[in-house]
């Protein structure tokens, strides 16, 4: 294959993004000292451009390119579109927060964009090495962003922990991949699927499945491999936490989908029981441990662990409906999470981090609109009707009851009821308690705007999720 | 043509949209918020009267039907419709909401706009629950109404409001999630969430029993039945007056409605199999909770327990039908419709009576800020009009002939006789217990010597309060002496339901 015969069009968004990220890297040092406004503007512009390009390229077919290494299917397109929107929202929200803490530097935006590139490569890869490459690019960007406030001991500790455990997870994943390659002799995921479908069951293959599942759920932050998550999310600057918690979960879902479904689909009966176990653990641990938290940030982190357990339910259903449900849930989760951590940004100000649950007290007296947004977000996370989160839970429950695992559905809803307690407690702080801190809320219009948008989307998708369900169903050819 | 209008959608979404709008009024324009809420609630009530006018009492089929695909990916349709069972409950809801809005007029000063918004949103959700013809639409509203109620109890409630409201929320949430799983299971058996389709879905006995139990948890918590009733006294005591009224008058009925709409027609064989359990729990509620009510020193708690006891009649009426048909002494099944109609009338009547009782307690509480029985005494000396009305409500609560409370209980007891003499005897005994605790409370609060300075300075009802309580008293007596129109409205639907409940699905 010569370079001239290569069709670069399928990876146009990735190319544009890489070029723009490098451009920002070059331009930023020459900008006046006032702040990285140019980098910020360019980053947002890039994301908008990517959105348009991906939208134009979208169609219903599965398009392979680069000799089967890159795949562009409806799932990839939908995921990428959502990621652009999420990351743009995160960048818009974090500006003031970063400036107040003296870390509003061009590198933040550059790293953010490289992270997006990593996510996109992960999503579009049909090849073990490419997948690993994308995952590492994303991870490295996230390690650096976590340590962005380099003088802060907590952030540095978080980054160190994240790096070491992330590297361990990558190692496990890579080991699994190498075993898989050893057994099948192939690196392309679709070829591996064909090979394992026909081949016989060997111990090495089983070991490969176990290691890959462990590596993937490690990256996703699923119990019992979740221990790094609370420390990292709590230690990182909140703006970074916002980035870490939202969009990369979509890439993590893609990682699981590509490896387990596309690559090892025929081994469904091997990995499904493992996912059942970790999903149950995740829902139970996430929702129970969250009750004991006094830090709002940690509480949301444990709630994340519970949510990814629910997302796995959709994957382990092993049906297209289930995958669509998992994607739908992930999108709902990401929007809710932006809102949830966004509330911390809303309450924070120069020299003050609003990370404790106590800081939420009396928000209804300080800002009724933001309190209502918060109410919608919390009830959505709890999965109460009239909010986005209800349909997300319904979708995954429907998919697992559909394959006859109704006892798992009962387990899931019981953990959801347990989880409802701490969401209610947070709502109680906002609505029923007197404010301990009566100073006016200083957050800028950007933060308020994105929060209002996420709150509104809870209600809008809570009442009319039809368009989004059609989109996620379409992503899996339904 | 009246029926071509989407009346049901209006009844659901107009209050919800108006509620969201009221929220925007802000603290400073509380008065305009009050007028706006009143206008909307009256308008919704007038629209709901359209249901009565356009209702065809000859058929058991769904009327005012609306059907649009909602979420095709999940197989959910936005399907609404009413029959003779749901129509009276919707009208009761729209009527009670007006009372609540009026009763809050000067009483709720803190964040009045949010208070009214929560009640309007509640109203829409409750109407949606009664009108839903799709199981997920039902669940959507059934569970959605927890949000406003949580807020109502939590913000405007009494001292232990946080405990009460979280308990209320978690209890009902835990109850309903099992129902959700059961509904999804039935979806995969039938391929549809449409309630009429689920009515016809054949299920094995094991499936039916599991589904019945899932429904039972959901509705037993809501109605509430002994022994999952413990959230109710807490929630009632701590809730503001309006919250108690809506809880007792409407939300408890949703549990009863659920039994009629889901349990009986969808799992008839399981219901027949487990009728002993339901009758037993009902009798425990009627008798034991009646005794518990007697020892309460808090007026609201007393009425709350009396609600549970009265709801025991509702569940007794619903499940005694299986014993009626299995009793060889009965040649006709006429007792079946009698029992079900009795349960329905009891629900409507209890909606009015409990609303009246809680509003009366609210009247006293607004003046002296105490719900303790011992804080009052001789109220009739300073509030003669109030005293007179309370006696009417108390008589209705006791089930005195001529009041609505008599009709439902009498029908249920009469039907129980056809099932078993002993059940009827035990149920009838409660009339004595009910009389004891209600009249004893009235004696201690209303009559007797003026106990303290506070009671001496009480003002009688103002125009607003007199209007609210007067309308309720009128309706209670009206249904008591002339229940026929109400029974006629539901008759066709009840007969159809009885047939569904008594036809085996195996």
Tab-separated table of N, CA, C and O in Angstrom, chain B residues 290-303 357 364 368 371-381 386-387 390-391 394 433-452 455 458:
chain	number	residue	atom	x	y	z
B	290	UNK	N	-56.927	0.522	64.363
B	290	UNK	CA	-57.973	1.273	65.043
B	290	UNK	C	-57.642	1.471	66.513
B	290	UNK	O	-57.792	2.566	67.062
B	291	UNK	N	-57.154	0.388	67.150
B	291	UNK	CA	-56.767	0.524	68.560
B	291	UNK	C	-55.575	1.457	68.713
B	291	UNK	O	-55.511	2.236	69.663
B	292	UNK	N	-54.637	1.361	67.767
B	292	UNK	CA	-53.474	2.251	67.839
B	292	UNK	C	-53.929	3.704	67.758
B	292	UNK	O	-53.427	4.568	68.473
B	293	UNK	N	-54.908	3.956	66.889
B	293	UNK	CA	-55.392	5.330	66.736
B	293	UNK	C	-55.937	5.854	68.062
B	293	UNK	O	-55.793	7.035	68.370
B	294	UNK	N	-56.551	4.950	68.823
B	294	UNK	CA	-57.207	5.399	70.035
B	294	UNK	C	-56.247	6.019	71.047
B	294	UNK	O	-56.607	6.933	71.779
B	295	UNK	N	-55.027	5.524	71.082
B	295	UNK	CA	-54.106	5.998	72.122
B	295	UNK	C	-53.262	7.194	71.680
B	295	UNK	O	-52.381	7.617	72.406
B	296	UNK	N	-53.525	7.734	70.505
B	296	UNK	CA	-52.684	8.849	70.052
B	296	UNK	C	-53.023	10.126	70.808
B	296	UNK	O	-54.185	10.390	71.097
B	297	UNK	N	-51.977	10.899	71.067
B	297	UNK	CA	-52.217	12.177	71.724
B	297	UNK	C	-52.099	13.324	70.724
B	297	UNK	O	-52.389	14.466	71.041
B	298	UNK	N	-51.665	12.994	69.525
B	298	UNK	CA	-51.475	13.993	68.472
B	298	UNK	C	-52.643	13.840	67.499
B	298	UNK	O	-52.900	12.753	66.994
B	299	UNK	N	-53.341	14.920	67.239
B	299	UNK	CA	-54.552	14.824	66.420
B	299	UNK	C	-54.246	14.315	65.016
B	299	UNK	O	-54.962	13.489	64.458
B	300	UNK	N	-53.157	14.831	64.441
B	300	UNK	CA	-52.836	14.436	63.071
B	300	UNK	C	-52.498	12.953	63.011
B	300	UNK	O	-52.856	12.253	62.070
B	301	UNK	N	-51.785	12.485	64.016
B	301	UNK	CA	-51.417	11.088	64.051
B	301	UNK	C	-52.660	10.231	64.163
B	301	UNK	O	-52.781	9.189	63.518
B	302	UNK	N	-53.591	10.701	64.967
B	302	UNK	CA	-54.834	9.949	65.141
B	302	UNK	C	-55.555	9.809	63.805
B	302	UNK	O	-55.991	8.721	63.421
B	303	UNK	N	-55.658	10.916	63.084
B	303	UNK	CA	-56.358	10.847	61.798
B	303	UNK	C	-55.560	9.998	60.813
B	303	UNK	O	-56.134	9.270	59.994
B	357	UNK	N	-60.847	16.429	57.696
B	357	UNK	CA	-60.251	16.292	59.027
B	357	UNK	C	-58.910	17.023	59.095
B	357	UNK	O	-58.629	17.753	60.051
B	364	UNK	N	-56.964	24.670	63.443
B	364	UNK	CA	-56.560	24.819	64.846
B	364	UNK	C	-55.058	25.090	64.950
B	364	UNK	O	-54.615	25.946	65.713
B	368	UNK	N	-53.076	28.015	67.175
B	368	UNK	CA	-52.346	27.779	68.429
B	368	UNK	C	-51.014	27.045	68.236
B	368	UNK	O	-50.286	26.835	69.200
B	371	UNK	N	-50.596	20.462	67.791
B	371	UNK	CA	-51.481	19.407	67.314
B	371	UNK	C	-51.864	18.467	68.444
B	371	UNK	O	-52.554	17.486	68.241
B	372	UNK	N	-51.387	18.782	69.632
B	372	UNK	CA	-51.675	17.930	70.770
B	372	UNK	C	-53.138	18.059	71.156
B	372	UNK	O	-53.674	19.172	71.252
B	373	UNK	N	-53.767	16.923	71.419
B	373	UNK	CA	-55.167	16.966	71.844
B	373	UNK	C	-55.281	17.717	73.173
B	373	UNK	O	-56.188	18.516	73.388
B	374	UNK	N	-54.280	17.503	74.033
B	374	UNK	CA	-54.359	18.081	75.383
B	374	UNK	C	-54.224	19.597	75.373
B	374	UNK	O	-54.531	20.247	76.374
B	375	UNK	N	-53.774	20.173	74.262
B	375	UNK	CA	-53.623	21.622	74.226
B	375	UNK	C	-54.961	22.309	73.995
B	375	UNK	O	-55.054	23.524	74.057
B	376	UNK	N	-55.973	21.506	73.662
B	376	UNK	CA	-57.274	22.106	73.355
B	376	UNK	C	-58.318	21.627	74.354
B	376	UNK	O	-58.041	20.814	75.230
B	377	UNK	N	-59.508	22.093	74.158
B	377	UNK	CA	-60.620	21.727	75.030
B	377	UNK	C	-61.604	22.876	75.008
B	377	UNK	O	-61.191	24.046	75.116
B	378	UNK	N	-62.855	22.563	74.776
B	378	UNK	CA	-63.865	23.616	74.779
B	378	UNK	C	-63.765	24.571	73.617
B	378	UNK	O	-64.186	25.720	73.715
B	379	UNK	N	-63.225	24.102	72.522
B	379	UNK	CA	-63.066	24.986	71.370
B	379	UNK	C	-64.415	25.515	70.889
B	379	UNK	O	-64.525	26.630	70.381
B	380	UNK	N	-65.463	24.707	71.083
B	380	UNK	CA	-66.773	25.110	70.563
B	380	UNK	C	-67.259	26.413	71.194
B	380	UNK	O	-68.042	27.145	70.602
B	381	UNK	N	-66.755	26.729	72.374
B	381	UNK	CA	-67.180	27.960	73.025
B	381	UNK	C	-66.727	29.192	72.276
B	381	UNK	O	-67.419	30.199	72.251
B	386	UNK	N	-67.010	26.327	63.624
B	386	UNK	CA	-65.974	25.310	63.417
B	386	UNK	C	-66.369	24.025	64.132
B	386	UNK	O	-66.303	22.930	63.575
B	387	UNK	N	-66.845	24.174	65.375
B	387	UNK	CA	-67.235	23.010	66.150
B	387	UNK	C	-68.310	22.209	65.445
B	387	UNK	O	-68.245	20.982	65.355
B	390	UNK	N	-66.826	20.322	62.491
B	390	UNK	CA	-65.973	19.202	62.898
B	390	UNK	C	-66.834	18.020	63.328
B	390	UNK	O	-66.506	16.867	63.049
B	391	UNK	N	-67.938	18.294	63.981
B	391	UNK	CA	-68.805	17.192	64.401
B	391	UNK	C	-69.350	16.459	63.171
B	391	UNK	O	-69.411	15.228	63.155
B	394	UNK	N	-66.566	14.333	61.928
B	394	UNK	CA	-66.315	13.219	62.840
B	394	UNK	C	-67.364	12.131	62.637
B	394	UNK	O	-67.046	10.942	62.589
B	433	UNK	N	-64.838	0.804	67.214
B	433	UNK	CA	-63.524	1.382	67.545
B	433	UNK	C	-63.393	2.763	66.907
B	433	UNK	O	-62.946	3.723	67.535
B	434	UNK	N	-63.814	2.847	65.639
B	434	UNK	CA	-63.730	4.129	64.940
B	434	UNK	C	-64.527	5.190	65.669
B	434	UNK	O	-64.069	6.332	65.834
B	435	UNK	N	-65.708	4.809	66.100
B	435	UNK	CA	-66.522	5.770	66.845
B	435	UNK	C	-65.805	6.182	68.115
B	435	UNK	O	-65.778	7.354	68.496
B	436	UNK	N	-65.177	5.203	68.763
B	436	UNK	CA	-64.519	5.504	70.031
B	436	UNK	C	-63.413	6.538	69.851
B	436	UNK	O	-63.404	7.579	70.504
B	437	UNK	N	-62.482	6.243	68.928
B	437	UNK	CA	-61.351	7.192	68.880
B	437	UNK	C	-61.751	8.531	68.300
B	437	UNK	O	-61.256	9.570	68.712
B	438	UNK	N	-62.661	8.537	67.314
B	438	UNK	CA	-63.020	9.818	66.709
B	438	UNK	C	-63.807	10.678	67.701
B	438	UNK	O	-63.487	11.850	67.920
B	439	UNK	N	-64.818	10.072	68.290
B	439	UNK	CA	-65.671	10.878	69.163
B	439	UNK	C	-64.930	11.281	70.435
B	439	UNK	O	-65.139	12.370	70.969
B	440	UNK	N	-64.056	10.416	70.888
B	440	UNK	CA	-63.278	10.762	72.080
B	440	UNK	C	-62.399	11.983	71.801
B	440	UNK	O	-62.268	12.879	72.628
B	441	UNK	N	-61.807	11.995	70.600
B	441	UNK	CA	-60.986	13.155	70.242
B	441	UNK	C	-61.862	14.401	70.177
B	441	UNK	O	-61.505	15.465	70.703
B	442	UNK	N	-63.029	14.284	69.543
B	442	UNK	CA	-63.916	15.438	69.411
B	442	UNK	C	-64.332	15.931	70.801
B	442	UNK	O	-64.351	17.129	71.072
B	443	UNK	N	-64.606	14.988	71.663
B	443	UNK	CA	-65.006	15.365	73.007
B	443	UNK	C	-63.904	16.164	73.701
B	443	UNK	O	-64.143	17.200	74.317
B	444	UNK	N	-62.680	15.679	73.553
B	444	UNK	CA	-61.591	16.337	74.279
B	444	UNK	C	-61.204	17.670	73.656
B	444	UNK	O	-60.762	18.582	74.343
B	445	UNK	N	-61.334	17.780	72.339
B	445	UNK	CA	-60.879	19.001	71.675
B	445	UNK	C	-61.980	20.034	71.604
B	445	UNK	O	-61.773	21.205	71.923
B	446	UNK	N	-63.153	19.601	71.173
B	446	UNK	CA	-64.201	20.567	70.848
B	446	UNK	C	-65.051	20.907	72.074
B	446	UNK	O	-65.377	22.070	72.322
B	447	UNK	N	-65.400	19.881	72.804
B	447	UNK	CA	-66.344	20.120	73.902
B	447	UNK	C	-65.629	20.230	75.242
B	447	UNK	O	-64.407	20.236	75.296
B	448	UNK	N	-66.400	20.321	76.268
B	448	UNK	CA	-65.839	20.434	77.606
B	448	UNK	C	-65.561	21.884	77.973
B	448	UNK	O	-65.959	22.824	77.274
B	449	UNK	N	-64.900	22.046	79.099
B	449	UNK	CA	-64.556	23.382	79.575
B	449	UNK	C	-63.441	23.978	78.737
B	449	UNK	O	-62.621	23.256	78.188
B	450	UNK	N	-63.392	25.284	78.672
B	450	UNK	CA	-62.257	25.933	78.021
B	450	UNK	C	-61.026	25.673	78.874
B	450	UNK	O	-61.000	26.002	80.057
B	451	UNK	N	-60.021	25.048	78.251
B	451	UNK	CA	-58.894	24.562	79.026
B	451	UNK	C	-57.889	25.640	79.374
B	451	UNK	O	-57.325	25.665	80.446
B	452	UNK	N	-57.603	26.537	78.420
B	452	UNK	CA	-56.507	27.472	78.678
B	452	UNK	C	-56.748	28.802	77.966
B	452	UNK	O	-57.736	28.970	77.240
B	455	UNK	N	-57.130	28.869	74.027
B	455	UNK	CA	-58.425	28.528	73.447
B	455	UNK	C	-59.402	29.679	73.584
B	455	UNK	O	-60.244	29.927	72.722
B	458	UNK	N	-59.365	32.201	70.687
B	458	UNK	CA	-59.518	31.717	69.310
B	458	UNK	C	-60.587	32.509	68.562
B	458	UNK	O	-61.646	32.823	69.119
